[in-house]
PDB file of C-alpha atoms in Angstrom:
ATOM      1  CA  GLY P 524     110.954 102.594 112.739  1.00 45.00           C
ATOM      2  CA  SER P 525     111.492 106.644 112.865  1.00 53.00           C
ATOM      3  CA  SER P 526     111.142 106.934 109.298  1.00 57.00           C
ATOM      4  CA  ASP P 527     108.245 104.787 109.105  1.00 60.00           C
ATOM      5  CA  VAL P 528     105.116 107.164 108.404  1.00 62.00           C
ATOM      6  CA  LYS P 529     101.570 105.885 108.340  1.00 68.00           C
ATOM      7  CA  GLU P 530      98.650 107.710 106.997  1.00 75.00           C
ATOM      8  CA  LEU P 531      94.842 106.970 108.179  1.00 80.00           C
ATOM      9  CA  VAL P 532      93.004 107.504 105.054  1.00 88.00           C
ATOM     10  CA  PRO P 533      89.434 108.427 104.654  1.00 90.00           C
ATOM     11  CA  GLU P 534      88.460 105.337 103.451  1.00 92.00           C
ATOM     12  CA  LEU P 535      88.890 103.426 106.600  1.00 91.00           C
ATOM     13  CA  TYR P 536      86.392 105.899 108.305  1.00 92.00           C
ATOM     14  CA  SER P 537      83.606 105.128 105.233  1.00 93.00           C
ATOM     15  CA  LEU P 538      84.389 102.439 102.888  1.00 94.00           C
ATOM     16  CA  PRO P 539      84.379  98.709 103.722  1.00 95.00           C
ATOM     17  CA  GLU P 540      85.096  97.789 100.387  1.00 96.00           C
ATOM     18  CA  ALA P 541      88.361  99.480 100.481  1.00 94.00           C
ATOM     19  CA  LEU P 542      89.408  96.385 102.915  1.00 96.00           C
ATOM     20  CA  VAL P 543      88.557  93.465 100.752  1.00 96.00           C
ATOM     21  CA  ASN P 544      90.016  92.340  97.350  1.00 96.00           C
ATOM     22  CA  SER P 545      86.747  91.359  96.430  1.00 94.00           C
ATOM     23  CA  ASN P 546      87.897  91.104  92.425  1.00 94.00           C
ATOM     24  CA  GLY P 547      91.028  89.149  93.349  1.00 93.00           C
ATOM     25  CA  VAL P 548      93.769  91.447  92.375  1.00 95.00           C
ATOM     26  CA  PRO P 549      97.055  90.092  92.653  1.00 95.00           C
ATOM     27  CA  LEU P 550      98.561  92.425  95.096  1.00 94.00           C
ATOM     28  CA  GLY P 551     101.883  90.639  95.469  1.00 95.00           C
ATOM     29  CA  LYS P 552     103.252  88.176  98.462  1.00 95.00           C
ATOM     30  CA  LYS P 553     104.681  88.756 101.680  1.00 94.00           C
ATOM     31  CA  GLN P 554     108.101  88.320 102.582  1.00 95.00           C
ATOM     32  CA  ASN P 555     107.483  84.866 103.929  1.00 96.00           C
ATOM     33  CA  GLY P 556     105.845  83.981 100.058  1.00 95.00           C
ATOM     34  CA  ALA P 557     102.007  84.281 101.361  1.00 94.00           C
ATOM     35  CA  GLU P 558      99.824  85.872  98.859  1.00 94.00           C
ATOM     36  CA  LEU P 559      98.447  89.298  99.814  1.00 94.00           C
ATOM     37  CA  GLY P 560      94.212  89.756  99.831  1.00 94.00           C
ATOM     38  CA  ASP P 561      91.691  91.022 102.294  1.00 96.00           C
ATOM     39  CA  VAL P 562      93.171  93.521 105.236  1.00 94.00           C
ATOM     40  CA  LYS P 563      93.666  91.332 108.033  1.00 95.00           C
ATOM     41  CA  LEU P 564      91.307  93.095 110.644  1.00 96.00           C
ATOM     42  CA  PRO P 565      92.073  93.347 114.267  1.00 96.00           C
ATOM     43  CA  PRO P 566      89.965  91.035 116.813  1.00 97.00           C
ATOM     44  CA  TRP P 567      87.791  93.723 117.922  1.00 96.00           C
ATOM     45  CA  THR P 568      86.138  94.050 114.429  1.00 96.00           C
ATOM     46  CA  LYS P 569      85.050  90.304 114.554  1.00 96.00           C
ATOM     47  CA  GLY P 570      86.531  90.124 111.078  1.00 94.00           C
ATOM     48  CA  ASP P 571      83.427  91.915 109.587  1.00 96.00           C
ATOM     49  CA  PRO P 572      84.928  95.463 107.602  1.00 96.00           C
ATOM     50  CA  VAL P 573      81.385  97.161 108.122  1.00 96.00           C
ATOM     51  CA  ASN P 574      82.133  96.610 111.777  1.00 95.00           C
ATOM     52  CA  PHE P 575      85.733  97.881 111.739  1.00 96.00           C
ATOM     53  CA  VAL P 576      84.635 100.991 109.534  1.00 95.00           C
ATOM     54  CA  ARG P 577      81.828 101.720 112.085  1.00 95.00           C
ATOM     55  CA  LEU P 578      83.883 101.266 114.770  1.00 95.00           C
ATOM     56  CA  MET P 579      86.748 103.646 113.216  1.00 94.00           C
ATOM     57  CA  ARG P 580      83.759 106.517 112.572  1.00 93.00           C
ATOM     58  CA  GLU P 581      82.789 106.104 116.184  1.00 92.00           C
ATOM     59  CA  ALA P 582      86.023 106.442 117.842  1.00 93.00           C
ATOM     60  CA  LEU P 583      86.660 109.296 115.289  1.00 91.00           C
ATOM     61  CA  GLU P 584      83.516 111.140 116.098  1.00 88.00           C
ATOM     62  CA  SER P 585      83.751 110.663 119.594  1.00 89.00           C
ATOM     63  CA  GLU P 586      83.840 113.239 122.653  1.00 86.00           C
ATOM     64  CA  HIS P 587      86.932 111.823 123.887  1.00 89.00           C
ATOM     65  CA  VAL P 588      88.987 112.844 120.091  1.00 90.00           C
ATOM     66  CA  SER P 589      86.856 116.062 120.026  1.00 88.00           C
ATOM     67  CA  THR P 590      87.986 117.134 123.038  1.00 88.00           C
ATOM     68  CA  HIS P 591      91.952 116.247 121.960  1.00 91.00           C
ATOM     69  CA  LEU P 592      91.965 117.207 118.947  1.00 93.00           C
ATOM     70  CA  ASP P 593      94.331 120.308 120.050  1.00 95.00           C
ATOM     71  CA  GLY P 594      96.994 117.876 120.471  1.00 95.00           C
ATOM     72  CA  TRP P 595      96.709 116.749 116.868  1.00 93.00           C
ATOM     73  CA  ILE P 596      96.332 120.506 115.507  1.00 95.00           C
ATOM     74  CA  ASP P 597      99.789 121.414 117.456  1.00 96.00           C
ATOM     75  CA  LEU P 598     101.313 118.181 115.760  1.00 95.00           C
ATOM     76  CA  ILE P 599     100.264 119.169 112.227  1.00 93.00           C
ATOM     77  CA  PHE P 600      99.647 122.772 111.781  1.00 95.00           C
ATOM     78  CA  GLY P 601     100.884 124.117 115.405  1.00 95.00           C
ATOM     79  CA  TYR P 602     103.689 124.519 117.548  1.00 96.00           C
ATOM     80  CA  GLN P 603     105.031 121.047 117.699  1.00 97.00           C
ATOM     81  CA  GLN P 604     105.507 120.713 114.025  1.00 94.00           C
ATOM     82  CA  ARG P 605     109.119 122.534 113.844  1.00 93.00           C
ATOM     83  CA  GLY P 606     112.089 123.103 116.117  1.00 93.00           C
ATOM     84  CA  PRO P 607     112.745 121.779 119.747  1.00 96.00           C
ATOM     85  CA  GLU P 608     108.860 121.297 120.176  1.00 97.00           C
ATOM     86  CA  ALA P 609     108.631 118.781 117.518  1.00 96.00           C
ATOM     87  CA  LYS P 610     111.901 117.181 118.266  1.00 96.00           C
ATOM     88  CA  GLU P 611     110.722 116.618 122.037  1.00 97.00           C
ATOM     89  CA  ALA P 612     107.063 115.403 120.553  1.00 96.00           C
ATOM     90  CA  HIS P 613     109.145 112.947 118.442  1.00 94.00           C
ATOM     91  CA  ASN P 614     107.411 114.895 115.255  1.00 93.00           C
ATOM     92  CA  CYS P 615     110.506 115.333 113.184  1.00 91.00           C
ATOM     93  CA  PHE P 616     110.353 114.699 109.348  1.00 88.00           C
ATOM     94  CA  HIS P 617     112.753 114.820 106.770  1.00 86.00           C
ATOM     95  CA  PRO P 618     113.925 118.199 105.823  1.00 87.00           C
ATOM     96  CA  LEU P 619     112.813 118.083 102.161  1.00 86.00           C
ATOM     97  CA  THR P 620     109.191 117.606 103.489  1.00 87.00           C
ATOM     98  CA  TYR P 621     108.875 121.003 105.039  1.00 89.00           C
ATOM     99  CA  GLU P 622     107.923 124.188 103.237  1.00 87.00           C
ATOM    100  CA  GLY P 623     110.785 126.108 102.358  1.00 86.00           C
ATOM    101  CA  GLY P 624     113.073 123.048 102.565  1.00 86.00           C
ATOM    102  CA  VAL P 625     114.106 122.846  99.201  1.00 88.00           C
ATOM    103  CA  ASP P 626     115.745 126.012  97.524  1.00 89.00           C
ATOM    104  CA  TRP P 627     115.021 124.833  93.858  1.00 89.00           C
ATOM    105  CA  ASP P 628     117.088 127.947  92.541  1.00 89.00           C
ATOM    106  CA  ARG P 629     120.232 126.232  93.975  1.00 91.00           C
ATOM    107  CA  LEU P 630     119.518 122.659  92.227  1.00 90.00           C
ATOM    108  CA  GLU P 631     121.237 123.448  89.204  1.00 90.00           C
ATOM    109  CA  ASP P 632     121.717 119.757  87.956  1.00 92.00           C
ATOM    110  CA  GLN P 633     118.771 118.514  86.784  1.00 94.00           C
ATOM    111  CA  THR P 634     119.157 114.810  87.962  1.00 95.00           C
ATOM    112  CA  GLU P 635     119.473 115.985  91.525  1.00 92.00           C
ATOM    113  CA  ARG P 636     116.422 118.525  90.735  1.00 92.00           C
ATOM    114  CA  GLU P 637     114.610 115.008  89.303  1.00 94.00           C
ATOM    115  CA  ALA P 638     115.130 113.212  92.414  1.00 92.00           C
ATOM    116  CA  VAL P 639     114.158 115.875  95.203  1.00 91.00           C
ATOM    117  CA  ALA P 640     111.164 116.189  93.470  1.00 90.00           C
ATOM    118  CA  ALA P 641     110.741 112.426  93.203  1.00 91.00           C
ATOM    119  CA  GLN P 642     111.224 112.302  96.845  1.00 87.00           C
ATOM    120  CA  ILE P 643     108.612 115.203  97.733  1.00 86.00           C
ATOM    121  CA  ASP P 644     106.094 113.106  95.156  1.00 86.00           C
ATOM    122  CA  ASN P 645     106.551 109.842  96.876  1.00 84.00           C
ATOM    123  CA  PHE P 646     106.863 111.107 100.471  1.00 80.00           C
ATOM    124  CA  GLY P 647     104.541 113.965 100.904  1.00 82.00           C
ATOM    125  CA  GLN P 648     105.077 117.250 102.396  1.00 85.00           C
ATOM    126  CA  THR P 649     104.341 118.608 105.706  1.00 89.00           C
ATOM    127  CA  PRO P 650     101.761 120.873 105.948  1.00 90.00           C
ATOM    128  CA  VAL P 651     102.022 124.818 106.135  1.00 91.00           C
ATOM    129  CA  GLN P 652     102.547 125.586 109.563  1.00 93.00           C
ATOM    130  CA  LEU P 653      99.727 127.860 110.899  1.00 94.00           C
ATOM    131  CA  PHE P 654     100.044 128.343 114.889  1.00 94.00           C
ATOM    132  CA  ARG P 655     103.093 129.307 116.900  1.00 93.00           C
ATOM    133  CA  LYS P 656     101.359 128.819 120.275  1.00 94.00           C
ATOM    134  CA  LYS P 657      99.374 125.783 121.739  1.00 95.00           C
ATOM    135  CA  HIS P 658      96.290 125.556 120.235  1.00 93.00           C
ATOM    136  CA  PRO P 659      93.367 125.775 123.423  1.00 92.00           C
ATOM    137  CA  ARG P 660      91.690 122.835 124.427  1.00 90.00           C
ATOM    138  CA  ARG P 661      87.960 122.681 123.057  1.00 83.00           C
ATOM    139  CA  ASP P 662      85.470 122.964 126.279  1.00 78.00           C
ATOM    140  CA  PRO P 663      83.482 119.833 126.623  1.00 72.00           C
ATOM    141  CA  LEU P 664      79.922 119.153 125.358  1.00 68.00           C
ATOM    142  CA  PRO P 665      77.331 120.475 127.737  1.00 66.00           C
ATOM    143  CA  GLU P 666      75.151 117.342 129.326  1.00 66.00           C
ATOM    144  CA  GLY P 667      73.220 115.998 126.325  1.00 59.00           C
ATOM    145  CA  GLY P 668      75.896 116.590 123.948  1.00 59.00           C
ATOM    146  CA  ALA P 669      75.740 118.338 120.416  1.00 59.00           C
ATOM    147  CA  ALA P 670      71.460 118.040 120.206  1.00 55.00           C
ATOM    148  CA  HIS P 671      71.397 120.276 123.619  1.00 56.00           C
ATOM    149  CA  LEU P 672      72.438 123.015 121.147  1.00 58.00           C
ATOM    150  CA  LEU P 673      69.383 122.226 118.942  1.00 64.00           C
ATOM    151  CA  GLN P 674      67.087 122.349 121.770  1.00 67.00           C
ATOM    152  CA  ALA P 675      68.359 125.734 123.057  1.00 68.00           C
ATOM    153  CA  PRO P 676      69.212 127.974 120.262  1.00 72.00           C
ATOM    154  CA  ALA P 677      69.426 131.004 122.685  1.00 74.00           C
ATOM    155  CA  GLN P 678      72.965 129.612 123.854  1.00 70.00           C
ATOM    156  CA  LEU P 679      74.313 129.981 120.085  1.00 73.00           C
ATOM    157  CA  ARG P 680      76.499 132.853 119.742  1.00 74.00           C
ATOM    158  CA  PRO P 681      77.942 134.091 117.088  1.00 76.00           C
ATOM    159  CA  HIS P 682      81.721 134.050 116.122  1.00 70.00           C
ATOM    160  CA  THR P 683      84.064 136.068 113.557  1.00 71.00           C
ATOM    161  CA  MET P 684      87.418 135.278 112.592  1.00 65.00           C
ATOM    162  CA  PRO P 685      90.006 138.191 112.271  1.00 66.00           C
ATOM    163  CA  PRO P 686      91.115 138.156 108.614  1.00 66.00           C
ATOM    164  CA  LEU P 687      94.607 135.910 107.911  1.00 61.00           C
ATOM    165  CA  ALA P 688      97.394 137.526 107.964  1.00 59.00           C
ATOM    166  CA  PRO P 689     100.480 136.174 105.849  1.00 63.00           C
ATOM    167  CA  GLY P 690     102.497 133.611 107.684  1.00 62.00           C
ATOM    168  CA  PRO P 691     101.785 131.855 110.751  1.00 60.00           C
ATOM    169  CA  LEU P 692      99.322 133.056 113.243  1.00 55.00           C
ATOM    170  CA  VAL P 693     100.397 133.170 116.587  1.00 53.00           C
TER     171      VAL P 693
END
């Protein structure tokens, strides 16, 4: 559903052991009564957790993902995080998850304060919005990829960032 949020944790890209219940820890049962155990891997992994992690990392580090990273930045830290742009991108979360979404001074009832704090602890917070305009797309790598820069260091250019001002960057 729209309130169901999934996170791809770093272990999916680095730790095949996280996908296997090798110690037989009781993880509970499904609604149909079946015991939970190892993670059920998609067919493209051929049932191999090491292959799963390798393919996930290859995908994450691919030129396609790198070239389209601007879209992710727009959703998580940028202009599509809040407001009409977020709604249009189906990127809206519970108001309590946003920075400034809770006025703690107005929550006088201790039970309500604890309930709000528990919700934030359990469901997390949306990161601080850093950008108000569309993030620029990265130029594709030159023919030969990243190694090209090592073979032609004269093409490297220094780049400095201006100091961060308070509030979102525009």
